[in-house]
């Protein structure tokens, strides 16, 4: 058997449907459902369940996600199936007696686990927008779990890493690391326990997961590692259909995820800040280009720290933050020739926001997949366990991992989380509250028709990754695959530095930026963008998998 180690998989073209996702098996599951008469939502649900089997680092039953839908008739929906804090959660649950954050408590083990939303969210999507039955769309995933699949190189590598990292998590090491006798690339990997869980969900829907034996095992496994999730937490979980965050950029309509994600608001506000700028004479990834982007990014992330949280608990000034007027106000102190240090970039306060007059204005391990169908429906879906393999807690006897999403809350207002993100009251822990996310599933349309479906994993870098793909295409005219593969950089206000991936900034450009006062820190490749665009020549769809993590695309 030949195993592909790291490869750029081909861009695909299809007229009837395209799926772009991390795993080829998951892409094929989506295409199978499209061919069976399903629409993009049916296919996205099939991909989600398949990814729970083939990509346990982030694909999940025990996590949550966001599904952004643009139907061919122009209707738009954002399904929020983000995890919720358990009923016993409280603001200081990760602090010691001297109010210091206890390292690791919000990231691994039972206390890190939020009440999972994936199964309920997928069911809601299917009920409201799908054409096929749950029985049908779950078939590919059940087959993959029962009959197995050949372990790709990157998954074998991750399992090897997990074997060392997850010491003391015996069920996780039993299932994914064969109790220490690690899997080799190409071995057939069967998951009978997970197949059993999937069959229960297939048969009973939400009741197969949120009550009965799976729920009881989940509560027990979480409690064995210090967690407090109860059967009541599980049976009370509800996904929501929310109004997407909407904006415009140079003639395109931009649709993205509203709170509890920060992604849509931060993305659209950054696009609004960029819109008055002219890129015609600004070289791509020149010092000037990077300065423009970094200045915009730090301003949006400063406001993210104060104004964004679960809208069911905190009044997010969404309309204002999405307005062009906010972008103008926010960029008042921008100087195209110099740096504004993060210490001088303050989140806007109440009276700043009061100045915004809306009159005259229109209104690090996660995974993203994009799906379109022959009718022109599109789904942009980002889902996560938070970190790779989540909390490391596997539900005993049922073969699936639980998230560590609680770390996306602000454990202590003003202190950074594992992505270095600062949060305040808006994102403080409260029972049943959803933790703020950066996931940014996004769709661009022109004249009501989908032109781009895009999103990425990468924690706090997700938002700037999506921003750069749009900037590459709209302002620099790059074809989709080039825009996806292009090197990237990232500023998030705090810490006050620009992170940049391999080959993103040349040494002479770095020198110019350092002379302006920027601190530059290289990092490894990040952000696996899996995107689809409308083909301008033949009218079908182009699917572009990111070369960084050997993603795949399939079409028909
Ligand atoms: N767990 C990463 C995010 O939701 O942003």
Coordinates of C-alpha atoms and ligand atoms in Angstrom, one line a residue:
X1 CA 0.0 0.0 0.0
X2 CA 1.2 3.5 -0.8
X3 CA 0.6 6.1 1.9
X4 CA 0.7 9.8 0.9
X5 CA 2.7 11.6 3.6
X6 CA 2.1 15.3 2.8
X7 CA 0.7 16.3 -0.5
X8 CA -1.1 19.1 -2.2
X9 CA -4.2 17.5 -3.4
X10 CA -5.7 18.7 -6.6
X11 CA -8.2 21.5 -7.1
X12 CA -11.5 19.9 -8.4
X13 CA -14.2 21.1 -10.7
X14 CA -17.8 19.9 -10.6
X15 CA -21.2 21.0 -11.8
X16 CA -23.4 19.1 -9.4
X17 CA -21.7 19.4 -6.2
X18 CA -18.3 19.9 -4.4
X19 CA -17.1 18.9 -0.9
X20 CA -13.8 20.2 0.5
X21 CA -12.7 18.7 3.8
X22 CA -9.7 17.3 5.6
X23 CA -10.4 13.7 4.8
X24 CA -11.0 12.1 1.4
X25 CA -13.3 9.6 3.1
X26 CA -15.4 12.4 4.5
X27 CA -15.5 14.2 1.1
X28 CA -16.7 11.0 -0.5
X29 CA -19.4 10.6 2.1
X30 CA -20.7 14.0 1.1
X31 CA -20.6 13.2 -2.6
X32 CA -22.4 9.9 -2.0
X33 CA -25.2 11.8 -0.3
X34 CA -25.4 14.4 -3.0
X35 CA -25.6 11.7 -5.6
X36 CA -28.4 10.1 -3.6
X37 CA -30.5 13.2 -4.1
X38 CA -29.4 15.1 -1.0
X39 CA -28.8 18.8 -0.9
X40 CA -25.8 20.6 0.6
X41 CA -27.2 20.4 4.1
X42 CA -27.7 16.6 3.9
X43 CA -24.2 16.3 2.5
X44 CA -22.7 18.6 5.3
X45 CA -24.4 16.4 7.9
X46 CA -23.0 13.3 6.3
X47 CA -19.5 14.8 6.2
X48 CA -19.8 15.8 9.9
X49 CA -20.6 12.3 11.0
X50 CA -17.9 10.9 8.8
X51 CA -15.4 13.3 10.2
X52 CA -16.3 12.2 13.7
X53 CA -15.0 8.8 12.6
X54 CA -12.0 9.7 10.4
X55 CA -10.7 12.9 12.1
X56 CA -11.0 12.4 15.8
X57 CA -8.7 15.3 16.5
X58 CA -11.5 17.7 15.7
X59 CA -14.4 15.9 13.9
X60 CA -16.7 15.0 16.7
X61 CA -19.9 13.9 18.5
X62 CA -18.6 15.3 21.8
X63 CA -18.0 18.9 20.6
X64 CA -19.8 21.6 18.9
X65 CA -19.8 23.9 15.8
X66 CA -21.4 26.4 13.5
X67 CA -23.2 25.7 10.3
X68 CA -23.7 28.7 8.0
X69 CA -26.3 28.0 5.2
X70 CA -27.1 30.0 2.1
X71 CA -30.0 28.4 0.3
X72 CA -30.4 28.9 -3.5
X73 CA -33.6 30.9 -2.8
X74 CA -31.5 33.5 -1.0
X75 CA -32.5 32.6 2.5
X76 CA -29.6 32.5 5.0
X77 CA -29.3 30.8 8.4
X78 CA -26.6 30.3 11.0
X79 CA -27.0 27.2 13.1
X80 CA -25.3 27.6 16.5
X81 CA -24.5 24.3 18.1
X82 CA -21.8 25.6 20.3
X83 CA -21.1 23.8 23.6
X84 CA -22.6 25.3 26.8
X85 CA -21.2 25.6 30.3
X86 CA -22.6 22.9 32.5
X87 CA -25.2 24.0 35.1
X88 CA -22.6 23.7 37.9
X89 CA -20.1 25.9 36.2
X90 CA -19.2 29.2 37.9
X91 CA -17.1 32.2 37.2
X92 CA -14.1 31.2 39.4
X93 CA -14.1 27.5 38.7
X94 CA -10.5 27.6 37.4
X95 CA -9.0 29.8 40.1
X96 CA -7.1 28.8 43.2
X97 CA -7.6 30.4 46.7
X98 CA -5.5 33.3 45.7
X99 CA -7.5 33.9 42.5
X100 CA -4.8 32.6 40.2
X101 CA -5.7 30.5 37.2
X102 CA -4.9 26.8 37.9
X103 CA -2.9 25.7 34.9
X104 CA -4.5 22.8 32.9
X105 CA -7.9 22.8 34.6
X106 CA -9.8 24.4 31.8
X107 CA -7.9 22.5 29.1
X108 CA -7.8 18.8 29.9
X109 CA -9.9 16.4 32.0
X110 CA -13.6 16.5 33.0
X111 CA -13.8 20.2 34.1
X112 CA -12.7 21.3 30.6
X113 CA -15.8 19.8 29.0
X114 CA -18.7 21.9 27.8
X115 CA -22.1 20.3 27.1
X116 CA -21.8 19.0 23.5
X117 CA -23.9 20.4 20.8
X118 CA -23.0 18.6 17.6
X119 CA -25.7 15.9 17.5
X120 CA -28.5 18.3 18.3
X121 CA -27.2 20.8 15.8
X122 CA -26.9 18.4 12.9
X123 CA -30.4 17.1 13.7
X124 CA -31.8 20.6 13.6
X125 CA -30.1 21.3 10.3
X126 CA -31.5 18.1 8.8
X127 CA -35.0 18.7 10.1
X128 CA -35.2 22.3 8.8
X129 CA -33.2 22.3 5.7
X130 CA -32.3 18.7 4.6
X131 CA -34.1 16.5 2.1
X132 CA -33.0 13.0 3.2
X133 CA -33.6 11.0 6.4
X134 CA -31.1 10.7 9.2
X135 CA -30.9 7.0 8.5
X136 CA -29.6 7.7 5.1
X137 CA -27.1 10.5 5.8
X138 CA -25.5 8.6 8.7
X139 CA -24.9 5.5 6.6
X140 CA -21.4 6.4 5.3
X141 CA -20.1 7.3 8.9
X142 CA -21.5 4.0 10.3
X143 CA -19.8 2.1 7.5
X144 CA -16.5 3.8 8.1
X145 CA -16.7 3.1 11.9
X146 CA -17.7 -0.5 11.5
X147 CA -15.7 -1.6 8.5
X148 CA -12.8 0.7 9.2
X149 CA -10.6 2.9 7.1
X150 CA -6.9 2.9 6.3
X151 CA -5.1 5.3 8.7
X152 CA -3.6 8.2 6.8
X153 CA -0.1 9.3 7.7
X154 CA -1.1 12.5 9.5
X155 CA -3.6 10.6 11.7
X156 CA -1.1 7.9 12.6
X157 CA 1.3 10.7 13.6
X158 CA -1.4 12.4 15.7
X159 CA -2.2 9.1 17.4
X160 CA 1.5 8.6 18.2
X161 CA 1.6 12.0 19.8
X162 CA -1.7 11.4 21.7
X163 CA -0.2 8.2 23.1
X164 CA 2.5 10.2 24.9
X165 CA 0.3 13.2 25.8
X166 CA -2.8 11.4 27.1
X167 CA -1.1 9.4 29.9
X168 CA -3.7 8.5 32.5
X169 CA -6.6 8.6 30.0
X170 CA -6.8 4.9 29.6
X171 CA -10.0 4.7 27.4
X172 CA -8.5 7.3 25.0
X173 CA -5.3 5.3 24.8
X174 CA -7.2 2.0 24.4
X175 CA -9.3 3.3 21.5
X176 CA -6.9 5.5 19.6
X177 CA -3.4 4.2 20.6
X178 CA -4.1 0.5 21.0
X179 CA -2.9 0.8 24.6
X180 CA 0.5 2.0 23.6
X181 CA 1.0 -0.3 20.6
X182 CA 0.6 2.6 18.3
X183 CA -1.1 2.4 14.9
X184 CA 1.1 2.5 11.8
X185 CA 0.1 4.5 8.6
X186 CA -2.1 2.4 6.4
X187 CA -3.4 0.0 9.1
X188 CA -7.2 -0.7 9.0
X189 CA -8.8 1.2 11.9
X190 CA -12.2 -0.1 13.0
X191 CA -14.2 1.6 15.8
X192 CA -16.9 -0.8 17.0
X193 CA -17.8 1.3 20.1
X194 CA -18.3 4.4 18.0
X195 CA -20.3 2.5 15.4
X196 CA -22.6 1.4 18.3
X197 CA -23.0 5.1 19.3
X198 CA -23.7 6.2 15.8
X199 CA -26.3 3.5 15.3
X200 CA -28.1 4.6 18.5
X201 CA -28.2 8.2 17.2
X202 CA -29.3 7.0 13.7
X203 CA -32.2 5.1 15.4
X204 CA -33.3 7.5 18.1
X205 CA -32.0 10.9 17.0
X206 CA -31.2 13.3 19.9
X207 CA -32.6 10.8 22.4
X208 CA -29.9 8.3 21.4
X209 CA -27.2 10.7 22.6
X210 CA -28.7 13.2 25.1
X211 CA -30.4 10.5 27.2
X212 CA -30.2 6.8 27.7
X213 CA -26.9 4.8 27.9
X214 CA -24.7 7.2 25.9
X215 CA -25.7 10.1 28.1
X216 CA -25.2 8.0 31.3
X217 CA -21.7 6.9 30.1
X218 CA -20.8 10.5 29.2
X219 CA -21.7 11.8 32.6
X220 CA -19.8 8.9 34.3
X221 CA -16.7 9.4 32.1
X222 CA -16.6 13.1 32.6
X223 CA -17.1 12.7 36.4
X224 CA -14.3 10.1 36.6
X225 CA -12.0 12.9 35.4
X226 CA -13.4 15.6 37.7
X227 CA -16.2 16.9 35.5
X228 CA -19.6 18.1 36.6
X229 CA -21.9 17.5 33.6
X230 CA -25.2 16.1 34.6
X231 CA -28.0 14.2 32.7
X232 CA -30.0 17.3 33.1
X233 CA -27.4 19.4 31.3
X234 CA -27.5 17.0 28.4
X235 CA -31.2 16.8 28.1
X236 CA -31.5 20.6 28.3
X237 CA -29.1 21.3 25.5
X238 CA -30.6 23.3 22.6
X239 CA -29.1 24.4 19.3
X240 CA -30.2 27.8 17.9
X241 CA -30.9 29.1 14.5
X242 CA -29.5 32.6 14.5
X243 CA -29.5 35.5 12.0
X244 CA -26.1 35.5 10.3
X245 CA -23.7 38.4 10.6
X246 CA -24.0 40.4 7.4
X247 CA -21.7 43.0 5.7
X248 CA -20.5 44.1 2.3
X249 CA -17.0 44.3 0.8
X250 CA -16.3 45.9 -2.6
X251 CA -19.6 44.8 -4.1
X252 CA -19.8 41.4 -2.4
X253 CA -22.3 40.5 0.3
X254 CA -20.5 38.9 3.2
X255 CA -22.3 36.4 5.4
X256 CA -20.6 35.0 8.5
X257 CA -21.2 33.6 12.0
X258 CA -22.7 35.9 14.6
X259 CA -22.1 35.6 18.4
X260 CA -21.4 33.4 20.2
X261 CA -18.7 33.4 17.6
X262 CA -16.5 36.5 17.4
X263 CA -15.6 35.5 13.8
X264 CA -18.3 37.1 11.8
X265 CA -18.3 40.5 13.6
X266 CA -14.5 40.7 13.7
X267 CA -14.2 39.6 10.0
X268 CA -16.8 42.1 8.7
X269 CA -15.5 44.9 10.8
X270 CA -12.0 44.3 9.5
X271 CA -13.2 44.2 5.9
X272 CA -15.0 47.5 6.6
X273 CA -11.8 49.0 7.9
X274 CA -9.9 47.8 4.8
X275 CA -12.5 49.0 2.3
X276 CA -11.4 52.6 2.1
X277 CA -7.8 51.5 1.5
X278 CA -6.5 51.2 -2.0
X279 CA -4.4 48.1 -2.6
X280 CA -3.7 48.9 -6.3
X281 CA -0.2 50.2 -5.6
X282 CA 0.5 48.1 -2.5
X283 CA 2.5 45.0 -3.2
X284 CA 1.2 41.7 -1.9
X285 CA 2.9 41.0 1.5
X286 CA 5.0 44.2 1.2
X287 CA 5.7 46.0 4.5
X288 CA 2.8 48.4 3.6
X289 CA 0.4 45.6 3.0
X290 CA 1.3 43.8 6.3
X291 CA 1.1 47.1 8.2
X292 CA -2.4 47.8 6.9
X293 CA -3.6 44.4 7.8
X294 CA -1.9 44.3 11.2
X295 CA -3.4 47.7 12.2
X296 CA -6.9 46.6 11.3
X297 CA -6.5 43.3 13.1
X298 CA -5.3 44.7 16.4
X299 CA -8.2 47.1 16.5
X300 CA -10.8 44.4 15.8
X301 CA -9.3 42.0 18.4
X302 CA -9.1 44.8 21.0
X303 CA -12.9 45.2 20.7
X304 CA -13.4 41.5 20.6
X305 CA -11.9 41.3 24.1
X306 CA -14.6 43.5 25.6
X307 CA -17.7 43.5 23.4
X308 CA -18.2 39.9 22.3
X309 CA -19.7 37.0 24.2
X310 CA -22.8 34.8 24.2
X311 CA -25.7 37.1 23.1
X312 CA -28.1 35.2 25.3
X313 CA -26.2 36.5 28.4
X314 CA -24.5 39.7 27.2
X315 CA -25.9 42.5 25.1
X316 CA -23.5 42.5 22.1
X317 CA -23.7 45.8 20.1
X318 CA -23.8 43.8 16.9
X319 CA -25.4 46.3 14.6
X320 CA -22.9 49.0 15.6
X321 CA -19.8 46.8 15.4
X322 CA -20.9 45.7 11.9
X323 CA -21.4 49.2 10.6
X324 CA -19.2 51.2 8.3
X325 CA -19.5 54.0 10.8
X326 CA -17.8 51.9 13.5
X327 CA -15.0 51.1 11.1
X328 CA -14.4 54.8 10.4
X329 CA -14.4 55.7 14.1
X330 CA -12.1 52.8 14.9
X331 CA -9.6 53.8 12.2
X332 CA -9.4 57.5 13.2
X333 CA -6.0 57.1 14.7
X334 CA -4.6 54.9 11.9
X335 CA -1.5 56.3 10.2
X336 CA -0.5 54.6 7.0
X337 CA 3.2 55.3 7.7
X338 CA 3.5 54.1 11.3
X339 CA 2.7 51.5 13.9
X340 CA 0.1 52.1 16.6
X341 CA 1.4 49.9 19.5
X342 CA -1.2 47.7 21.1
X343 CA -0.7 49.6 24.4
X344 CA -2.3 52.6 22.6
X345 CA -5.1 50.6 21.1
X346 CA -7.9 50.6 23.6
X347 CA -11.1 48.7 23.2
X348 CA -13.9 51.2 22.5
X349 CA -15.9 52.2 25.5
X350 CA -19.7 52.9 26.0
X351 CA -19.4 56.5 25.1
X352 CA -17.3 55.8 22.0
X353 CA -20.1 53.4 20.9
X354 CA -22.7 56.0 21.6
X355 CA -21.0 58.3 19.1
X356 CA -21.8 55.8 16.3
X357 CA -24.7 57.1 14.3
X358 CA -26.3 54.3 12.3
X359 CA -28.6 56.6 10.4
X360 CA -27.8 56.3 6.7
X361 CA -25.8 53.1 7.0
X362 CA -27.0 49.7 6.0
X363 CA -27.5 47.8 8.0
X364 CA -5.7 24.9 17.2
X365 CA -7.5 22.2 16.2
X366 CA -10.7 22.7 14.7
X367 CA -11.8 21.7 11.2
X368 CA -13.7 23.4 8.4
X369 CA -15.6 22.0 5.4
X370 CA -17.4 23.6 2.6
X371 CA -20.2 22.0 0.6
X372 CA -22.3 23.1 -2.4
X373 CA -24.9 21.3 -4.5
X374 CA -26.3 21.4 -8.0
X375 CA -29.2 23.8 -6.9
X376 CA -26.7 26.4 -5.6
X377 CA -27.2 25.8 -1.9
X378 CA -24.1 26.3 0.1
X379 CA -22.9 25.2 3.6
X380 CA -19.9 26.6 5.3
X381 CA -19.3 24.5 8.5
X382 CA -16.6 24.8 11.2
X383 CA -16.6 22.3 14.1
X384 CA -14.3 21.6 17.0
X385 CA -13.3 19.8 20.1
X386 CA -11.1 22.9 20.8
X387 CA -7.6 21.4 21.1
X388 CA -6.5 18.4 19.3
X389 CA -8.5 15.4 20.8
X390 CA -10.3 17.9 23.1
X391 CA -10.2 17.1 26.8
X392 CA -8.6 13.6 26.2
X393 CA -11.7 12.2 28.0
X394 CA -13.2 9.4 25.9
X395 CA -16.7 8.2 26.8
X396 CA -16.1 4.7 28.1
X397 CA -17.6 2.0 25.8
X398 CA -18.9 4.5 23.3
X399 CA -15.7 5.5 21.5
X400 CA -15.9 9.3 21.2
X401 CA -13.9 12.1 22.7
X402 CA -15.3 15.1 24.7
X403 CA -14.3 18.7 24.0
X404 CA -12.2 21.1 26.1
X405 CA -14.2 24.1 25.0
X406 CA -14.5 25.6 28.5
X407 CA -11.0 27.1 27.9
X408 CA -12.6 29.4 25.3
X409 CA -14.2 31.2 28.2
X410 CA -12.3 33.9 30.0
X411 CA -11.1 31.9 33.1
X412 CA -10.2 35.2 34.8
X413 CA -11.2 38.5 33.1
X414 CA -8.1 40.2 31.6
X415 CA -6.0 37.0 31.5
X416 CA -5.2 35.3 28.2
X417 CA -6.6 31.8 27.4
X418 CA -4.6 29.1 25.5
X419 CA -4.8 31.1 22.3
X420 CA -3.5 34.2 24.1
X421 CA -6.9 35.8 23.7
X422 CA -8.0 38.2 26.4
X423 CA -11.6 38.2 27.5
X424 CA -13.6 40.2 30.0
X425 CA -17.1 40.3 31.5
X426 CA -18.8 39.5 28.2
X427 CA -17.1 36.1 28.1
X428 CA -16.9 35.3 31.8
X429 CA -18.1 31.8 32.8
X430 CA -21.8 31.4 33.7
X431 CA -23.9 28.3 33.9
X432 CA -25.5 27.3 30.5
X433 CA -23.6 30.1 28.7
X434 CA -21.8 29.5 25.4
X435 CA -18.1 30.3 25.3
X436 CA -16.9 32.8 22.8
X437 CA -15.5 31.3 19.6
X438 CA -13.3 32.5 16.7
X439 CA -14.8 30.0 14.2
X440 CA -15.7 32.0 11.1
X441 CA -17.6 29.9 8.5
X442 CA -18.2 32.5 5.8
X443 CA -20.0 32.8 2.4
X444 CA -19.6 35.6 -0.1
X445 CA -22.4 36.2 -2.6
X446 CA -22.8 38.6 -5.6
X447 CA -26.3 39.4 -6.8
X448 CA -27.7 36.7 -4.5
X449 CA -25.5 33.9 -5.9
X450 CA -22.8 32.2 -4.0
X451 CA -19.3 33.0 -5.2
X452 CA -17.1 31.8 -2.2
X453 CA -17.6 29.4 0.6
X454 CA -14.7 29.6 3.1
X455 CA -13.5 28.9 6.6
X456 CA -10.6 27.5 8.6
X457 CA -9.4 26.0 11.9
X458 CA -6.7 27.7 14.0
X459 CA -8.2 29.2 17.2
X460 CA -7.6 32.9 17.3
X461 CA -6.0 32.9 13.8
X462 CA -9.2 31.7 12.1
X463 CA -10.5 35.2 11.6
X464 CA -7.4 36.6 10.1
X465 CA -7.0 33.5 7.9
X466 CA -10.4 34.0 6.4
X467 CA -9.7 37.7 6.0
X468 CA -6.5 37.0 4.1
X469 CA -8.2 34.6 1.7
X470 CA -10.8 37.3 0.9
X471 CA -8.1 40.0 0.6
X472 CA -6.1 37.7 -1.7
X473 CA -9.0 37.1 -4.0
X474 CA -10.8 40.4 -4.0
X475 CA -7.9 42.8 -3.7
X476 CA -5.1 40.9 -5.4
X477 CA -7.1 38.9 -7.9
X478 CA -5.7 35.5 -6.9
X479 CA -7.4 32.3 -8.1
X480 CA -9.0 30.4 -5.3
X481 CA -6.3 27.7 -4.9
X482 CA -3.5 30.4 -4.8
X483 CA -5.5 32.4 -2.3
X484 CA -5.9 29.3 0.0
X485 CA -2.3 28.2 -0.3
X486 CA -0.7 31.6 0.1
X487 CA 1.4 32.2 3.2
X488 CA -0.3 34.0 6.1
X489 CA 0.5 36.3 9.0
X490 CA -1.6 37.3 12.1
X491 CA -1.9 40.0 14.7
X492 CA -4.4 39.8 17.5
X493 CA -3.7 42.9 19.5
X494 CA -2.3 41.0 22.5
X495 CA 0.4 39.9 22.5
X496 CA 1.6 42.9 20.4
X497 CA 3.4 41.0 17.7
X498 CA 2.9 39.7 14.2
X499 CA 3.0 35.9 13.9
X500 CA 3.9 34.7 10.4
X501 CA 3.9 31.3 8.7
X502 CA 6.7 29.9 6.5
X503 CA 7.6 32.2 3.6
X504 CA 5.0 34.8 4.6
X505 CA 7.4 37.7 5.1
X506 CA 10.7 38.0 3.3
X507 CA 13.8 39.1 5.3
X508 CA 14.0 42.6 3.7
X509 CA 10.3 43.2 4.4
X510 CA 10.8 42.0 7.9
X511 CA 13.6 44.5 8.3
X512 CA 11.3 47.3 7.2
X513 CA 8.5 46.2 9.6
X514 CA 11.0 46.0 12.5
X515 CA 12.2 49.5 11.7
X516 CA 8.5 50.6 12.0
X517 CA 8.4 49.0 15.5
X518 CA 6.7 45.7 14.8
X519 CA 7.8 42.6 16.6
X520 CA 7.8 39.6 14.3
X521 CA 7.6 36.0 15.4
X522 CA 7.8 33.1 13.0
X523 CA 5.6 30.0 13.5
X524 CA 4.7 26.8 11.8
X525 CA 2.1 26.6 9.1
X526 CA -1.5 27.1 10.4
X527 CA -5.1 27.3 9.2
X528 CA -6.4 24.6 6.9
X529 CA -8.7 26.5 4.6
X530 CA -11.1 24.3 2.7
X531 CA -12.9 26.5 0.2
X532 CA -15.2 26.5 -2.8
X533 CA -15.8 29.2 -5.4
X534 CA -18.0 29.6 -8.4
X535 CA -16.0 29.0 -11.6
X536 CA -16.2 32.0 -13.9
X537 CA -15.5 30.1 -17.1
X538 CA -17.8 27.1 -17.2
X539 CA -20.2 28.0 -14.4
X540 CA -19.6 25.1 -12.1
X541 CA -17.8 24.9 -8.8
X542 CA -14.1 24.9 -8.0
X543 CA -13.0 23.1 -4.8
X544 CA -9.7 24.1 -3.3
X545 CA -8.2 22.1 -0.4
X546 CA -5.4 23.7 1.6
X547 CA -2.0 22.0 0.8
X548 CA -0.9 22.7 4.4
X549 CA -2.6 19.7 6.1
X550 CA -3.1 17.6 2.9
X551 CA -6.8 18.4 2.7
X552 CA -9.0 16.9 0.0
X553 CA -11.7 17.9 -2.4
X554 CA -14.3 15.8 -4.3
X555 CA -16.8 16.8 -7.0
X556 CA -19.3 15.3 -9.4
Ligands
LIG1 N1 -12.2 26.4 20.0 C1 -11.8 27.4 19.1 C2 -12.9 28.4 18.8 O1 -14.0 28.1 18.9 O2 -12.6 29.5 18.4

